[in-house]
Short mmCIF file of N, CA and C in Angstrom, two decimals:
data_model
loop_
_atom_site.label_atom_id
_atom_site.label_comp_id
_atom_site.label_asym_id
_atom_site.label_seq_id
_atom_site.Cartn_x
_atom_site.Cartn_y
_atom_site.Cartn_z
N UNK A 1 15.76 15.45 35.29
CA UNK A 1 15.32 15.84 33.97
C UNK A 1 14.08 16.72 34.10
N UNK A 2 13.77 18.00 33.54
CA UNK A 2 12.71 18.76 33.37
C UNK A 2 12.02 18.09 32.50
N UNK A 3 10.54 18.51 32.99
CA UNK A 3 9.34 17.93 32.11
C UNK A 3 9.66 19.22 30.84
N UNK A 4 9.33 18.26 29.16
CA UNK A 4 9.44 18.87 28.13
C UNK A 4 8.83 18.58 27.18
N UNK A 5 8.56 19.44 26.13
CA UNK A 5 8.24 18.55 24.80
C UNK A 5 8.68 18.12 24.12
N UNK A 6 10.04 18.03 24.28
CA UNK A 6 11.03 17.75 23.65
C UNK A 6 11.69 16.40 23.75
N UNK A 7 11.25 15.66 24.52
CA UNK A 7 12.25 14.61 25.34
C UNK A 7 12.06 13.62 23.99
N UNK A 8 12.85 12.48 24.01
CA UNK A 8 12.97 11.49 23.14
C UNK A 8 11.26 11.02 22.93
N UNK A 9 10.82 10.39 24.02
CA UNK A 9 9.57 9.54 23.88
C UNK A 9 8.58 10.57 23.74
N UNK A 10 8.27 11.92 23.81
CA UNK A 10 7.63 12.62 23.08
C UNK A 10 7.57 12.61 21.21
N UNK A 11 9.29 12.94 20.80
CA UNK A 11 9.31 13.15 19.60
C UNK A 11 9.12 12.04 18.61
N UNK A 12 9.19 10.47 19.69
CA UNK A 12 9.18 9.44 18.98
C UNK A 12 7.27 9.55 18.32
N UNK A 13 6.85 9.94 19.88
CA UNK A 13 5.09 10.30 19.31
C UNK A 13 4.49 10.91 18.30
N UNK A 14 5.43 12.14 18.17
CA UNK A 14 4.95 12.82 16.89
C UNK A 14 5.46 12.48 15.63
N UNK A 15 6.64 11.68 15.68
CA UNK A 15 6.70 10.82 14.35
C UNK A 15 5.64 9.83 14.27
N UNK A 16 5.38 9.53 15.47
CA UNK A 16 4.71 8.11 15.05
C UNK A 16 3.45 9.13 14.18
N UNK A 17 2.59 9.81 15.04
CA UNK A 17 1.23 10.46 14.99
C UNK A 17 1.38 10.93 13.45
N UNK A 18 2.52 11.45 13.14
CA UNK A 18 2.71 12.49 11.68
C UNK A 18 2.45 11.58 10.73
N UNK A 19 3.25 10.01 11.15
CA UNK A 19 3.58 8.83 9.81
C UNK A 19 2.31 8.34 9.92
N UNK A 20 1.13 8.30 10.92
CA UNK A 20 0.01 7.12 10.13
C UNK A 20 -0.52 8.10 10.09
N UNK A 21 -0.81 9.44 10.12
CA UNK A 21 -1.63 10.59 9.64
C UNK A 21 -1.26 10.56 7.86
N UNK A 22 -0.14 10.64 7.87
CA UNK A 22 0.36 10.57 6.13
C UNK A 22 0.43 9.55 5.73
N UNK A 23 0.37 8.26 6.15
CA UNK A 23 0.03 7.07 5.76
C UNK A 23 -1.04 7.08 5.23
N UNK A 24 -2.13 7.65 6.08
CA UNK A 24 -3.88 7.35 5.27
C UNK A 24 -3.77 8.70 4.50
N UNK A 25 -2.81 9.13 3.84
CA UNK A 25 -3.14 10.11 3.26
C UNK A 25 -3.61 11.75 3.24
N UNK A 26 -3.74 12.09 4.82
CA UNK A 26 -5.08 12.90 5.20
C UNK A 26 -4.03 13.88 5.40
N UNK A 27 -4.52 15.10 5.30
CA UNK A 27 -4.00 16.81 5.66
C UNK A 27 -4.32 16.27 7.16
N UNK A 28 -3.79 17.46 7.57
CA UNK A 28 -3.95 18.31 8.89
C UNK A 28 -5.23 18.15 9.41
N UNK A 29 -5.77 19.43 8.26
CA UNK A 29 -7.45 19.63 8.30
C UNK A 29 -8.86 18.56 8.21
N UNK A 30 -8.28 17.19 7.28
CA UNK A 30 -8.56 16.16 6.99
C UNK A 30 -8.36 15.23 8.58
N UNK A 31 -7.80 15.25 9.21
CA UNK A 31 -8.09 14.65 10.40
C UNK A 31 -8.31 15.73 11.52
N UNK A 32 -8.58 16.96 11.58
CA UNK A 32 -9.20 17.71 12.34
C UNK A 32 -10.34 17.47 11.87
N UNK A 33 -10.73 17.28 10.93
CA UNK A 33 -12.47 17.14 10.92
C UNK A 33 -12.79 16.22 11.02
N UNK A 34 -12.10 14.54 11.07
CA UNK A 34 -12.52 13.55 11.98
C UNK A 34 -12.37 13.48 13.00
N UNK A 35 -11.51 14.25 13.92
CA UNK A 35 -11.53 14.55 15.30
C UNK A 35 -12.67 15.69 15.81
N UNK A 36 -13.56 16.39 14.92
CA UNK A 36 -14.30 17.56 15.24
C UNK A 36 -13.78 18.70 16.12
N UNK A 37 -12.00 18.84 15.60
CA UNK A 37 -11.66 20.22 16.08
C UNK A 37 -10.78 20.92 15.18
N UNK A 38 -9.96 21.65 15.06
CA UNK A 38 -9.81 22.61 14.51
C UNK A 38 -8.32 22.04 13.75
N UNK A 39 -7.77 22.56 12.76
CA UNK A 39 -6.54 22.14 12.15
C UNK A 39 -5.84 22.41 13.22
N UNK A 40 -5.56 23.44 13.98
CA UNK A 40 -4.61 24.44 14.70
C UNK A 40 -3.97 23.26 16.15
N UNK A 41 -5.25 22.73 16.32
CA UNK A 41 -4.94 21.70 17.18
C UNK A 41 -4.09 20.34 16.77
N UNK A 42 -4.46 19.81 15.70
CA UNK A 42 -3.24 18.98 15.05
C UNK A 42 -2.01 19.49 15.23
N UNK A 43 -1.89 21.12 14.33
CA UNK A 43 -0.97 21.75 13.76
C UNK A 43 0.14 21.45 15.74
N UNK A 44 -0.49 21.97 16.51
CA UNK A 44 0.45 22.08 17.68
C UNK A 44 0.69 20.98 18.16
N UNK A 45 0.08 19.87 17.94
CA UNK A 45 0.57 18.25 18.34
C UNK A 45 1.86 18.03 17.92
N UNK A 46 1.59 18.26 16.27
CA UNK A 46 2.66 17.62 15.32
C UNK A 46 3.90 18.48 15.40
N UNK A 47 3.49 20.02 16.35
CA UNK A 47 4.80 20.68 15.91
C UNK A 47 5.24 20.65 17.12
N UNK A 48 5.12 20.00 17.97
CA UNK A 48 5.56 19.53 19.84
C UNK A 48 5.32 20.49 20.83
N UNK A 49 4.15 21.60 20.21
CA UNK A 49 3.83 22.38 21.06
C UNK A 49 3.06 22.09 21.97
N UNK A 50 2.05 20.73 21.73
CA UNK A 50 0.90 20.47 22.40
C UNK A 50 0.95 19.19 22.78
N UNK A 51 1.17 18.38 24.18
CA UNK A 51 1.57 17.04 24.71
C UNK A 51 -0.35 16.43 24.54
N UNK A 52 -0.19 15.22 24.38
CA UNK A 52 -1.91 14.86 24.45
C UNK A 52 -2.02 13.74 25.63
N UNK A 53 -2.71 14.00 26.09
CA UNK A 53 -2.81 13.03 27.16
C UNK A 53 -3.37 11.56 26.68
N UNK A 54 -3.39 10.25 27.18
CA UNK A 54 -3.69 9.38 27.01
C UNK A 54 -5.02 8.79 26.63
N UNK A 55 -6.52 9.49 26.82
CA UNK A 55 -7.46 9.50 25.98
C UNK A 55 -7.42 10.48 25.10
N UNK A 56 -7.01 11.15 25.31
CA UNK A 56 -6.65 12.39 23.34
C UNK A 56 -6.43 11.41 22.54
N UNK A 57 -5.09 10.66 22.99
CA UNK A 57 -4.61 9.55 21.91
C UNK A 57 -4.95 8.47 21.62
N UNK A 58 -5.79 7.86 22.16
CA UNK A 58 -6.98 7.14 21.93
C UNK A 58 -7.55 7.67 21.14
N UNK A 59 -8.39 8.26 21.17
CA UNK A 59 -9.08 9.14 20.42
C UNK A 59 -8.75 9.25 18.98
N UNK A 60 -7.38 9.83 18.79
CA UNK A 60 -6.52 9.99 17.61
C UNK A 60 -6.49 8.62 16.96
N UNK A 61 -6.27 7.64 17.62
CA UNK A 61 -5.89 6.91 17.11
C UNK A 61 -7.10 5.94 16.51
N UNK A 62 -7.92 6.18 16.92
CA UNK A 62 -9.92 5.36 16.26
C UNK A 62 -9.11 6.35 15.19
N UNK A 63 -9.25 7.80 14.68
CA UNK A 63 -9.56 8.73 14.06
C UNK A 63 -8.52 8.17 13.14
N UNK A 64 -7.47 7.70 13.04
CA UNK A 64 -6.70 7.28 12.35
C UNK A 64 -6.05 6.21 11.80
N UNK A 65 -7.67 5.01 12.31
CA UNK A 65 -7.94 3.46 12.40
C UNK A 65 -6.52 2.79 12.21
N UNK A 66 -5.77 3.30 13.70
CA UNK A 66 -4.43 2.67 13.78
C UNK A 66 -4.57 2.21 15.54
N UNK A 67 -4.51 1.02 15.95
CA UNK A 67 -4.47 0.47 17.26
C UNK A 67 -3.53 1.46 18.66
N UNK A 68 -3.86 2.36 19.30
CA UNK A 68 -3.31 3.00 20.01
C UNK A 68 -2.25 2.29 20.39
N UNK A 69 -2.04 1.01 20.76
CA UNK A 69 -0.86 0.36 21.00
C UNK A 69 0.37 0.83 20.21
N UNK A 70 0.28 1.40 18.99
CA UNK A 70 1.27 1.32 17.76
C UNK A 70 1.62 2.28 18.21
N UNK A 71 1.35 3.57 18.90
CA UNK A 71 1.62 4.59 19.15
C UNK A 71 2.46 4.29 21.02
N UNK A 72 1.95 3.76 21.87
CA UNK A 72 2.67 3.20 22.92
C UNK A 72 3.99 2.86 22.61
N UNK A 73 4.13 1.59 21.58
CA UNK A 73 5.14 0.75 21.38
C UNK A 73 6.29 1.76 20.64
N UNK A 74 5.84 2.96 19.99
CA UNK A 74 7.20 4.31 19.64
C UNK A 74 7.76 5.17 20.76
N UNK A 75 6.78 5.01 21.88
CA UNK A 75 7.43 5.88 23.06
C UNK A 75 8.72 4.90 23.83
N UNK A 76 7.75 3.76 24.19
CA UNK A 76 8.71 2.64 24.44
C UNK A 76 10.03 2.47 24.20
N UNK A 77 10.02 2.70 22.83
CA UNK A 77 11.48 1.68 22.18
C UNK A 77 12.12 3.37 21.95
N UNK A 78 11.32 4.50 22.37
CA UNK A 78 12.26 5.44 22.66
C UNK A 78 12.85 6.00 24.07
N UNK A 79 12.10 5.91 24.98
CA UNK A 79 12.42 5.94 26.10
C UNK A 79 13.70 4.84 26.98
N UNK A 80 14.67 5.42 27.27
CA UNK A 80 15.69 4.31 27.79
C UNK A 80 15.26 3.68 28.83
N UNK A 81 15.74 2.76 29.25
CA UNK A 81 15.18 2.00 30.86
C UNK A 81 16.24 3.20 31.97
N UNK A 82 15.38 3.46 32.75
CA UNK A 82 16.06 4.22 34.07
C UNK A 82 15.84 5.72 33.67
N UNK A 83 15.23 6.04 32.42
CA UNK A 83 15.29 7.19 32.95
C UNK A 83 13.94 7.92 33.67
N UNK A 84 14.28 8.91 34.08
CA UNK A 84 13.52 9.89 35.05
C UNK A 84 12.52 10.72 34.63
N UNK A 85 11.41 10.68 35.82
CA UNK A 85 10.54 11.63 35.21
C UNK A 85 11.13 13.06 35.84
#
């Protein structure tokens, strides 16, 4: 399997990231300015242009007073057992 942005346990991320972003209500811009960076940077998360590494999402996830775990547990239950990096 090629590394992608596309793969299942990616896209499960950006649902997850999109749904408690619109859960608390907040724009784009509205959690770029609790993250202190730019909309453009959300904008490429959410549109699978931009993979975040594991303190990014930390990060995101204080910013979006949702337990980073919640975001683990969507890659999880998307990712099959056995598959490949």
């Amino acid at each position: 399997m090629t590394k992608t942005l596309h793969t299942n346990g990616h896209l499960a991320l950006i649902e997850a990231l999109i749904s408690a972003r619109k859960s608390q209500k907040l724009s784009q811009a509205a959690l770029a300015d609790r993250l202190r960076c730019h909309q453009s940077f959300v904008a490429r998360i959410e549109s699978g242009q931009r993979r975040i590494d594991v303190p990014e999402l930390v990060i995101i996830a204080r910013a979006l007073d949702v337990p980073a775990e919640h975001f683990f547990e969507a890659v999880i239950k998307a990712v099959p057992p056995g598959e490949r990096i």
